[in-house]
Short mmCIF file of C-alpha atoms in Angstrom, two decimals:
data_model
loop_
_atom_site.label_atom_id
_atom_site.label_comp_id
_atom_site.label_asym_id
_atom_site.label_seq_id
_atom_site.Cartn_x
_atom_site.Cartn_y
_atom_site.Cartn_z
CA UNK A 575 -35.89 3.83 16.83
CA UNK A 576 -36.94 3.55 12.78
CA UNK A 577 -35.17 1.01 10.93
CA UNK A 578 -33.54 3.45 9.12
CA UNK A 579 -31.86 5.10 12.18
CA UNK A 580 -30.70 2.04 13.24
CA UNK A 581 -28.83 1.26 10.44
CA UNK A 582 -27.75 4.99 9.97
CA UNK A 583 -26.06 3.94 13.64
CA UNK A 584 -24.94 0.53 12.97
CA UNK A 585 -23.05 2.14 9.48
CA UNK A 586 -21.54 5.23 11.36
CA UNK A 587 -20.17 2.42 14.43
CA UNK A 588 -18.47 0.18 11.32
CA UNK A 589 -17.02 3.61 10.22
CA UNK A 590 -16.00 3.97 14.30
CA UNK A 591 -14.06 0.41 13.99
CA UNK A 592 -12.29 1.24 10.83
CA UNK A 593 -11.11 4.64 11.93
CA UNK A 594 -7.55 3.65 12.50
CA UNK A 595 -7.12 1.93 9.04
CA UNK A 596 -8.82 5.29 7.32
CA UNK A 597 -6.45 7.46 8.65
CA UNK A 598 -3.63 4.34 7.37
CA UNK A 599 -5.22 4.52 4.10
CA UNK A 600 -4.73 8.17 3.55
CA UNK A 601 -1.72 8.80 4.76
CA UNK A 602 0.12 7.32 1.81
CA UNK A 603 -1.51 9.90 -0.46
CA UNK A 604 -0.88 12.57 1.86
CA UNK A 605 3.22 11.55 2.41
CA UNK A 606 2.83 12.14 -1.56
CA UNK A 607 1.79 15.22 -2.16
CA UNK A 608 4.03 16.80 1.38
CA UNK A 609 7.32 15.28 0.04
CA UNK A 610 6.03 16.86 -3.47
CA UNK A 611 5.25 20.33 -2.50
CA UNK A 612 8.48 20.06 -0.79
CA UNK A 613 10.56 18.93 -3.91
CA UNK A 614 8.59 21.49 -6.41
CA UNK A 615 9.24 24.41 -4.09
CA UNK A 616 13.31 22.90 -3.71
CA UNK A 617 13.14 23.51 -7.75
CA UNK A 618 11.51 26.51 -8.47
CA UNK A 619 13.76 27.98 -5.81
CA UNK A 620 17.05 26.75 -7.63
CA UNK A 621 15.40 27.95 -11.15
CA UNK A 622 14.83 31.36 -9.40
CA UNK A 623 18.38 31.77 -7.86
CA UNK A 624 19.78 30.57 -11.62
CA UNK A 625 17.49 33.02 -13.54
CA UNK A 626 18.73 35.83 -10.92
CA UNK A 627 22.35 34.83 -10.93
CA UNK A 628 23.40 32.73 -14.24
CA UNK A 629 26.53 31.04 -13.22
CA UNK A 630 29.28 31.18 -15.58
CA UNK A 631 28.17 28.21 -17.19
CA UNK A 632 27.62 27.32 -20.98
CA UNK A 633 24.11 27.79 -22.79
CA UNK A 634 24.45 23.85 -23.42
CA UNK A 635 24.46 23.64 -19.71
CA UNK A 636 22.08 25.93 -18.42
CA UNK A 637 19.16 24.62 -20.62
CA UNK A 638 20.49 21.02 -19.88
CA UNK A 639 20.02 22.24 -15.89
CA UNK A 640 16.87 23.81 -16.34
CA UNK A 641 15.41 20.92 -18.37
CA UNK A 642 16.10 18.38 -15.63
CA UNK A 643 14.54 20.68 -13.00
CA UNK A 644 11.32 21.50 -14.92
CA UNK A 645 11.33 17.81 -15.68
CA UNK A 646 11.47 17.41 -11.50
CA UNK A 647 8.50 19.75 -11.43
CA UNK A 648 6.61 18.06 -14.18
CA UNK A 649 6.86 14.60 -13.02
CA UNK A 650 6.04 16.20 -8.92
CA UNK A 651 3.18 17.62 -9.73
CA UNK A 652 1.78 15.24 -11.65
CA UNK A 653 2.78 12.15 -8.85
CA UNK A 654 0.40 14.85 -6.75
CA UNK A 655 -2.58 14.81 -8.90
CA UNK A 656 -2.30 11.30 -8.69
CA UNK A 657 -2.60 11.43 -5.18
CA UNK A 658 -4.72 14.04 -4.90
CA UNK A 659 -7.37 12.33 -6.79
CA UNK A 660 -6.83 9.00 -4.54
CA UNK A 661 -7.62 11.22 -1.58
CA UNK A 662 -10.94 13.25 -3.25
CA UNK A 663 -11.95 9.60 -4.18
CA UNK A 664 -11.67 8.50 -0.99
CA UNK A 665 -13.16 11.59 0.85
CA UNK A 666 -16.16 11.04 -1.31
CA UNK A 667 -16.54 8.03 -0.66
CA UNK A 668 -16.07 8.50 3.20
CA UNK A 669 -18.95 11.36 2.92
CA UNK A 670 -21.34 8.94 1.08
CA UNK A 671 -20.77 6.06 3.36
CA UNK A 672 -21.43 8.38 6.14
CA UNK A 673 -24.75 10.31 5.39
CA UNK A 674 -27.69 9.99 7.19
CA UNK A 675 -31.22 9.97 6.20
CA UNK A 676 -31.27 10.87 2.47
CA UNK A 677 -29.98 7.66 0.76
CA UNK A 678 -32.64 8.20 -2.16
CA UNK A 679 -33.33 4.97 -4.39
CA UNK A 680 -31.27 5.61 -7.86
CA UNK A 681 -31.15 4.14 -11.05
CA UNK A 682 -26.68 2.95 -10.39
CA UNK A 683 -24.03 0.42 -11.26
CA UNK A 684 -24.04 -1.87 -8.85
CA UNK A 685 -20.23 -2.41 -8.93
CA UNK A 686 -20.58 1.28 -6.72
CA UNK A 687 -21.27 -0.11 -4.20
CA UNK A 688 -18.73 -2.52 -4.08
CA UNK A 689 -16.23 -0.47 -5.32
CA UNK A 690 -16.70 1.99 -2.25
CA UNK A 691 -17.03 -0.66 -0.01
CA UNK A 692 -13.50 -2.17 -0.95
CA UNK A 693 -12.02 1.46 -0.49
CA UNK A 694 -13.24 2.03 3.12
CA UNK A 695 -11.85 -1.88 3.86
CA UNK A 696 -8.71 -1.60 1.89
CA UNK A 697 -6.74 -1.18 4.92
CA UNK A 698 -8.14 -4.28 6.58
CA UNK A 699 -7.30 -6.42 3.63
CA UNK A 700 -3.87 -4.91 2.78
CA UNK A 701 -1.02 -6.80 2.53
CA UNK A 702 -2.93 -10.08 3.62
CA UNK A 703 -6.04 -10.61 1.51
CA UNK A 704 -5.73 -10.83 -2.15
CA UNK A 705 -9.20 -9.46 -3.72
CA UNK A 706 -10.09 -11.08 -7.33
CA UNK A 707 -13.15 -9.24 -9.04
CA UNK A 708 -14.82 -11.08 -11.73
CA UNK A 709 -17.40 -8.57 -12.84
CA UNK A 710 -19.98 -10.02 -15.29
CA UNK A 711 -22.57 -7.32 -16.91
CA UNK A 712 -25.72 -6.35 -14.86
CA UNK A 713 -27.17 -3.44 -16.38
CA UNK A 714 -27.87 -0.32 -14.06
CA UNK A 715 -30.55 -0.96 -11.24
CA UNK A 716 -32.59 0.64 -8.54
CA UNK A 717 -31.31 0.66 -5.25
CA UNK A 718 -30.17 2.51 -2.31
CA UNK A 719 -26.16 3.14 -2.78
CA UNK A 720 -25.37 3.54 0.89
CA UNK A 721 -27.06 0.51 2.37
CA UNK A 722 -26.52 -1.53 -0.02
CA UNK A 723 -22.70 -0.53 0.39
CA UNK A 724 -23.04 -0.70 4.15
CA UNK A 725 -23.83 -4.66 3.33
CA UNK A 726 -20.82 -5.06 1.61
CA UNK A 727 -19.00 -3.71 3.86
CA UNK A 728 -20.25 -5.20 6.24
CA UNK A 729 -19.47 -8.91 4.41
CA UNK A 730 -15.74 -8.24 3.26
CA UNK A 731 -15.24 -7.14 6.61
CA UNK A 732 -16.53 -10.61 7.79
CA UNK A 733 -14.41 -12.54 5.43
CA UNK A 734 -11.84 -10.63 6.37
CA UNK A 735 -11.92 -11.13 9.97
CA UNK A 736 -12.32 -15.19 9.44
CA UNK A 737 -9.43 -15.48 7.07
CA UNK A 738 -6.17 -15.82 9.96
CA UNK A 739 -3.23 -14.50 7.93
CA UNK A 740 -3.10 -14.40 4.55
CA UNK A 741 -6.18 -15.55 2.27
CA UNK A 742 -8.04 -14.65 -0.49
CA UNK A 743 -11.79 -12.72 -1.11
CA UNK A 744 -13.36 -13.32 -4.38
CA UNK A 745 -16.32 -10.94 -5.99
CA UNK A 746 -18.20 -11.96 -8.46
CA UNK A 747 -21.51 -10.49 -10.49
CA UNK A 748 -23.63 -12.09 -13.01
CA UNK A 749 -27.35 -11.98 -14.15
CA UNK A 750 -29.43 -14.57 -14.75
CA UNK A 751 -32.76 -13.69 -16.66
CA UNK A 752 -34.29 -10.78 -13.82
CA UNK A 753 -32.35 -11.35 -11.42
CA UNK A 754 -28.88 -10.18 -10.45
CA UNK A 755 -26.23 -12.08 -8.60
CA UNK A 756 -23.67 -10.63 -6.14
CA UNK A 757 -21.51 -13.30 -4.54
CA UNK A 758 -18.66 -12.46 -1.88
CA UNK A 759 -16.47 -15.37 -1.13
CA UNK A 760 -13.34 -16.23 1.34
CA UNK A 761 -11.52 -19.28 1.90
CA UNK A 762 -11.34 -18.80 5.86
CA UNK A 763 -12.24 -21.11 7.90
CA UNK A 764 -16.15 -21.53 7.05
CA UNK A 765 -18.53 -22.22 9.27
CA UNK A 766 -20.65 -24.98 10.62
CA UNK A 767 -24.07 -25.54 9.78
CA UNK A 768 -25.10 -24.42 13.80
CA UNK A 769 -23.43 -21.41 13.35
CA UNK A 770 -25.03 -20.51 9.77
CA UNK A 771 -28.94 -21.20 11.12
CA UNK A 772 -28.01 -18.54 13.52
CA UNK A 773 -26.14 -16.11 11.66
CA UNK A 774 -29.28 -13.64 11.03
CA UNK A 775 -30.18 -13.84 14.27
CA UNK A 776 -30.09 -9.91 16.62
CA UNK A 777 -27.10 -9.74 18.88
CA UNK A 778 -25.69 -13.54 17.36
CA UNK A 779 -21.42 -13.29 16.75
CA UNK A 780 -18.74 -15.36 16.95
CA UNK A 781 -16.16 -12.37 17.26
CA UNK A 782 -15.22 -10.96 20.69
CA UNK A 783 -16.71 -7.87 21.83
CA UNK A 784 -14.58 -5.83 20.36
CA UNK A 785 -15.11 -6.95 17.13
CA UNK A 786 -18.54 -7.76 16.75
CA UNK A 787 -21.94 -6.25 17.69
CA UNK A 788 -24.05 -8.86 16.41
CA UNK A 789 -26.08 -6.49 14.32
CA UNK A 790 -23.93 -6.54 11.04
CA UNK A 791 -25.59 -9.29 9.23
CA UNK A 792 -29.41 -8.73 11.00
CA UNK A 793 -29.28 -5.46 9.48
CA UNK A 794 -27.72 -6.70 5.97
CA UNK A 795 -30.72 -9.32 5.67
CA UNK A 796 -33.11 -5.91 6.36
CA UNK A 797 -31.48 -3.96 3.48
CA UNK A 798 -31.52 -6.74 1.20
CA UNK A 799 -35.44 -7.62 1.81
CA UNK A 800 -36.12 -4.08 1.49
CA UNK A 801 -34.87 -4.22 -1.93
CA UNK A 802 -36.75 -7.59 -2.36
CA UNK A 803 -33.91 -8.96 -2.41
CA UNK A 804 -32.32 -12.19 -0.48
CA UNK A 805 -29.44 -13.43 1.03
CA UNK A 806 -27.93 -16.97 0.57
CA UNK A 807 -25.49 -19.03 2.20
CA UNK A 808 -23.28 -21.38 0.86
CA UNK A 809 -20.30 -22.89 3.58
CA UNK A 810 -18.73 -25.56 5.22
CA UNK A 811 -16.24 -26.12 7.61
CA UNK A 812 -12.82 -26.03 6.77
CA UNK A 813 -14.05 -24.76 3.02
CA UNK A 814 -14.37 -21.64 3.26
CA UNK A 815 -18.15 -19.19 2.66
CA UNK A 816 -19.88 -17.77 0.57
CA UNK A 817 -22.61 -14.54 0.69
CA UNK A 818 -24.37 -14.20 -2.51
CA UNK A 819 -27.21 -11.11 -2.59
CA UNK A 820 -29.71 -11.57 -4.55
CA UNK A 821 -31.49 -8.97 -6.09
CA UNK A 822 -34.34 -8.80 -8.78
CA UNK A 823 -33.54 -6.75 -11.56
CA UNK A 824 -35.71 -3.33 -12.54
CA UNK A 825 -37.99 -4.28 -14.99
CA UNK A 826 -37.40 -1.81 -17.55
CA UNK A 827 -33.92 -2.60 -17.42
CA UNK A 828 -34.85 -6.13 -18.64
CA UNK A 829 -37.08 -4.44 -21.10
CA UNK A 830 -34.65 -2.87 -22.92
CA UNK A 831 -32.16 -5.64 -22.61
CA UNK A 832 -34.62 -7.55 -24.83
CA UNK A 833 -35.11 -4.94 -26.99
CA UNK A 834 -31.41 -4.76 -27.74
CA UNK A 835 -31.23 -8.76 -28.49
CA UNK A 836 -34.09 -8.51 -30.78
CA UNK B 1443 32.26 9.29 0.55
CA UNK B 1444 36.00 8.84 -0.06
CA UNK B 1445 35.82 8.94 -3.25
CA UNK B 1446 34.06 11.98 -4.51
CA UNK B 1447 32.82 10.48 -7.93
CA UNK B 1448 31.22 7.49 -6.20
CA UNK B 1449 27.26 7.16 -7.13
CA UNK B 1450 25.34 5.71 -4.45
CA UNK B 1451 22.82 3.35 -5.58
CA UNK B 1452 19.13 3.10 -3.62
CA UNK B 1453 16.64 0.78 -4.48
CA UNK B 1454 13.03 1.97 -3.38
CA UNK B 1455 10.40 -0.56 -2.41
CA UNK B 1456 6.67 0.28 -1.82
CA UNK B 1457 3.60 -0.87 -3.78
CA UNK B 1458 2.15 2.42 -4.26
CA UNK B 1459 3.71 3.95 -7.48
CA UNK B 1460 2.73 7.36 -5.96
CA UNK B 1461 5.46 7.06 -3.48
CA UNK B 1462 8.51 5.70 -5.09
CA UNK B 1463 7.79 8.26 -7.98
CA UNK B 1464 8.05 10.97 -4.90
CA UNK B 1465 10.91 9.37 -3.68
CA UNK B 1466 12.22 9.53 -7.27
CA UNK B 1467 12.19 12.85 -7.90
CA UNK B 1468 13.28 13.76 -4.34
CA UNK B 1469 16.56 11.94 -4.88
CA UNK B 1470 17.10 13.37 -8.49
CA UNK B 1471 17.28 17.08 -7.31
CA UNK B 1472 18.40 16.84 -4.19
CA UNK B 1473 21.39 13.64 -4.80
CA UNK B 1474 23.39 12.40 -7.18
CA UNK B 1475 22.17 9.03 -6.46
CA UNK B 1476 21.26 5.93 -8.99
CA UNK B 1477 17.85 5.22 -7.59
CA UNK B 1478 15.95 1.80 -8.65
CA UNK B 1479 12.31 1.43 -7.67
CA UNK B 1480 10.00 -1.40 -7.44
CA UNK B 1481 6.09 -1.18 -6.54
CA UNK B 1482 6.51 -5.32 -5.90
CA UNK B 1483 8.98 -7.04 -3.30
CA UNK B 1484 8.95 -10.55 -4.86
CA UNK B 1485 10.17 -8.51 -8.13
CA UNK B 1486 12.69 -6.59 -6.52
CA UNK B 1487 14.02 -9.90 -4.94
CA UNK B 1488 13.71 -11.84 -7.93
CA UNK B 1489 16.35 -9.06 -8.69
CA UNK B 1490 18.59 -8.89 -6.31
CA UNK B 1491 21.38 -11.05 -7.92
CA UNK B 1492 21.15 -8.69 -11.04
CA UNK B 1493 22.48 -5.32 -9.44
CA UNK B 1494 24.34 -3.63 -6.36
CA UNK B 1495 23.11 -0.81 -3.80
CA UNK B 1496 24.26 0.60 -0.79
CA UNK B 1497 20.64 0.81 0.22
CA UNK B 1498 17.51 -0.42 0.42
CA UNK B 1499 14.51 1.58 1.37
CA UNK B 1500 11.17 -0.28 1.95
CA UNK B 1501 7.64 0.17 2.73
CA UNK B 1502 5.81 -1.91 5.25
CA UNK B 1503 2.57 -2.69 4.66
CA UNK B 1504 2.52 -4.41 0.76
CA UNK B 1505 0.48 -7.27 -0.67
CA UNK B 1506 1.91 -10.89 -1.02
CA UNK B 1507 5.16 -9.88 1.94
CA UNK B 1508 5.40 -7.06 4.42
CA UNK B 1509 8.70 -4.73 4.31
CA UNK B 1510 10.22 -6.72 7.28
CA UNK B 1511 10.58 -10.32 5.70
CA UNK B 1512 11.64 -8.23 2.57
CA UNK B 1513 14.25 -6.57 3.88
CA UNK B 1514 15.23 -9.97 5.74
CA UNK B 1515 15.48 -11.85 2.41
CA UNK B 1516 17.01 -9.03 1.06
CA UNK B 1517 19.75 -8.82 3.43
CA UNK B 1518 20.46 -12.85 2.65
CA UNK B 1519 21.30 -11.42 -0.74
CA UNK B 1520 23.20 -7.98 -0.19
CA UNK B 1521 24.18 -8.04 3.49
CA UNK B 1522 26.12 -4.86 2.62
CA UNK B 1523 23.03 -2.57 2.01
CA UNK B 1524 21.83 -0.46 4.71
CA UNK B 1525 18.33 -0.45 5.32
CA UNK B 1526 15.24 1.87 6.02
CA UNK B 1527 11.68 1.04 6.75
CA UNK B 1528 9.11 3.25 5.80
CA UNK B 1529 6.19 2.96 8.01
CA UNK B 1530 2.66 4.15 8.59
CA UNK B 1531 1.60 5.78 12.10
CA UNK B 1532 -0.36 2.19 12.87
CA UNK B 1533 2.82 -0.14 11.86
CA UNK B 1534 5.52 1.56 14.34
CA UNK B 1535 5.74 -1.45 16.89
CA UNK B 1536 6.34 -3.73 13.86
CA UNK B 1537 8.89 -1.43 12.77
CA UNK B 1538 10.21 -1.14 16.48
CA UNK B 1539 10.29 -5.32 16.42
CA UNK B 1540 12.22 -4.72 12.94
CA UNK B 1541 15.06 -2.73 13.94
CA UNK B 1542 16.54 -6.12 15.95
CA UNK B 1543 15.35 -8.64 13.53
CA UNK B 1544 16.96 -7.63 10.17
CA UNK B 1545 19.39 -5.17 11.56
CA UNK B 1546 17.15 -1.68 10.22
CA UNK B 1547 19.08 1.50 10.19
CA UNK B 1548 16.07 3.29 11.22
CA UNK B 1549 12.48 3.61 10.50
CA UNK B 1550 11.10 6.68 9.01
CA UNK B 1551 7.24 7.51 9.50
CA UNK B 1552 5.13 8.78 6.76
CA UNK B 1553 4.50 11.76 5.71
CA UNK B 1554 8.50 11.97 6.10
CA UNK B 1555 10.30 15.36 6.30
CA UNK B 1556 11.98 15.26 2.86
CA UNK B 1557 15.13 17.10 5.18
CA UNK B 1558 15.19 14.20 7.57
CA UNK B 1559 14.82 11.59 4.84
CA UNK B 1560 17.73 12.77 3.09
CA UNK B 1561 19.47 13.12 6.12
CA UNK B 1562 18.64 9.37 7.56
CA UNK B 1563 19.78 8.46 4.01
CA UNK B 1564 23.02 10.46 3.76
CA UNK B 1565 24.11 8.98 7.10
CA UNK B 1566 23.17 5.37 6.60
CA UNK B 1567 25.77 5.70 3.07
CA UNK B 1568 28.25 7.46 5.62
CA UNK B 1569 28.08 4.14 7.47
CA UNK B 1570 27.63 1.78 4.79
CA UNK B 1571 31.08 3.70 2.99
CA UNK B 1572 32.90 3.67 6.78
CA UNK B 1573 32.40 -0.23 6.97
CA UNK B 1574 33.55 -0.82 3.09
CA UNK B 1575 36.14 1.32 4.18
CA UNK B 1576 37.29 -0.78 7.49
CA UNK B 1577 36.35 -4.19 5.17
CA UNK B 1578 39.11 -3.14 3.00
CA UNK B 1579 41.55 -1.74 6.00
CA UNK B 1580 40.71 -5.57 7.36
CA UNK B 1581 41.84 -7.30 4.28
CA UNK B 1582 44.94 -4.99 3.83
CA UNK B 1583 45.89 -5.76 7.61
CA UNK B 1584 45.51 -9.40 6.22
CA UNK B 1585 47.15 -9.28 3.46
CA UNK B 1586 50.13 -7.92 5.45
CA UNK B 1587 50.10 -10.48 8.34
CA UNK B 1588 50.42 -12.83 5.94
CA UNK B 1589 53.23 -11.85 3.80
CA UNK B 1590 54.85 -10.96 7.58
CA UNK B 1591 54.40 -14.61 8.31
CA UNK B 1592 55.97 -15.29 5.41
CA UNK B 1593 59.18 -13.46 5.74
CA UNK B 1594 59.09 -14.67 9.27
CA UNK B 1595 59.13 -18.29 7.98
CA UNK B 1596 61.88 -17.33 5.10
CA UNK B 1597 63.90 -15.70 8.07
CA UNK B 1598 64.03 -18.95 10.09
CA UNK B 1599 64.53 -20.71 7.01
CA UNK B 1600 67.49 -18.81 6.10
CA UNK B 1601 69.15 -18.57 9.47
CA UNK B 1602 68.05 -21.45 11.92
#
């Protein structure tokens, strides 16, 4: 099996584990727009049976009625677009995270990535993780959105796991001269310096089977040294961890960067 | 309701603004109901002294406390409110573990039948109205065992 294909199954398998929290995730979007289709169909029903039949009422109170109902309609519909833009968001994101074999190399944001990462784990870290994003500026960058989405997924779903009840994950980006910075950090448990000279190793976890195949972080350290990139450590018991991916920057990127300071 | 003029109040709880604007609108065509909503259940807490309902509806799964301690804490502030937990397909046992631990009306699963909802809804403020309604009775039954005792006293007063 090509490297590819085995990542291809190792990112379809996390989609297999998060299946339940998926369906979770878009359910809330769905209950939306049900309960409004419901409510604008209630309304246009009453503003037919009015039109058909005007009650011996007043003008002043027949616009007054018909006001509040369009208003119903109004603010409906638009609580659905809402949530129908959540869900095509989400679908999107689902489709990119699952396709196989033609992840092309694009010039992207690399907050993408993360972005769609945090989307397909937002069930896992609901209501128990708080996520802080400090964002600094890297300018757009070459890389393959899919895997290199797969590793973040693949590292929030680690913190994730280690934090017991309720914690925090921070995100942070920066650049430094060519080289970008991507750090994800928890303050779970951390690990001991045993476990972290084995972390990259095939088949290594400290989850139970159901949990963990081992393969998550082996196959991060491929993606990220296929994009010349690296992956470093920082933890200690008790203090929580610390991923940071490091990734050189495209050249031409850093080109015009200097252009633009002069 | 006894008293046809009476304006049930319902505060809504759940941290996705897309579903307590739903909520909303379902309970401004359908009800005549005062409806407060809150996408944060520390807020709606740090709130509770500052208004009345006759019931609570909350979601489960929120950041920073889930729907059950809510409604707990809540209940330590308005005992009187009735209360519903909205839950997700995933959350049911919680919600299951809920009903005996805060005293839930019921649990409603989302998507909800808007029919259902309003009909959960109408009978919880049925209930919560029958027991203001007995509460009072109680007090009145009071009231008048005590001014019995009373007279009974003034009686044996007057003539023993």
């Amino acid at each position: 099996m090509s490297r590819d294909q085995c990542n291809d199954l190792e990112r379809l398998a996390s989609l297999g584990s998060l299946a339940r929290g998926l369906a979770h995730e878009m359910n809330t979007p769905l209950s939306a727009i049900v309960c409004n289709n419901d409510t604008i169909d209630t309304a246009l029903r009453r503003i037919r049976e009015r039109l058909d039949n005007p009650a011996n009422q007043s003008e002043e109170s027949f616009i007054s009625e018909m006001k509040n109902l369009l208003g119903v309609v109004t603010d409906s519909l638009q609580t659905s677009r809402v949530a129908s833009d959540r869900l095509r968001h989400f679908i999107r994101s689902l489709r990119d995270y699952s396709r196989i074999g033609d992840d092309a190399q694009s010039m992207a944001d690399i907050r993408e990535p993360i972005e769609m990462a945090l989307l397909l784990v937002a069930h896992e870290l609901r209501g128990r993780i708080t996520v802080v994003k400090e964002f600094g500026d890297i300018p757009p960058m070459e890389f393959h959105k899919t895997q290199l989405s797969q590793v973040f997924l693949n590292l929030l779903m680690n913190s994730a796991q280690a934090i017991e009840g309720n914690g925090e994950i921070r995100i942070r980006t920066w650049k430094d001269g060519n080289t970008g910075y991507i750090a994800i950090s928890d303050n779970g448990p951390g690990m001991s310096p045993e476990v972290q000279a084995r972390l990259f190793e095939q088949g290594f976890t400290t989850k139970n089977a159901n949990t963990g195949t081992g393969l998550g972080l082996p196959i991060c350290l491929e993606i990220v040294e296929a994009h010349h990139g690296r992956i470093e450590i920082r933890s200690e018991v008790g203090k929580g961890a610390t991923f940071t991916i490091v990734l050189p920057l495209a050249a031409d990127s850093v080109e015009s960067e200097r252009t633009t300071n002069g | 309701m006894d008293n046809p003029d009476y304006r049930p109040s319902i505060l809504i709880v759940d941290d996705e603004e897309m579903v307590t604007s739903s909520l909303r609108n379902l309970f401004r065509l359908q009800t005549n109901y005062r409806t407060v909503t809150y996408t944060s259940p520390m807020e709606a807490l740090a709130d509770s002294s500052k208004d009345f309902f006759d019931l609570v509806v909350s979601d489960y799964l929120m950041p920073g406390m889930d729907g059950i301690t809510f409604l707990g804490r809540f209940k330590e502030a308005q005992p009187q409110a009735m209360r519903i937990l909205l839950t997700g397909y995933a959350d049911k046992e919680s919600a299951i573990r809920a009903i005996n631990q805060v005293g839930l009306y019921q649990y409603v699963e989302k998507p909800w039948d808007n029919d259902s909802l309003l009909m959960s809804v109408k009978n919880a403020l049925d209930k919560a109205s029958l027991l203001r309604t007995l509460d009072t009775k109680i007090q009145e039954l009071q009231a008048a065992q005590f001014s019995l005792m009373d007279f009974q006293r003034e009686l044996i007063r007057t003539f023993i």
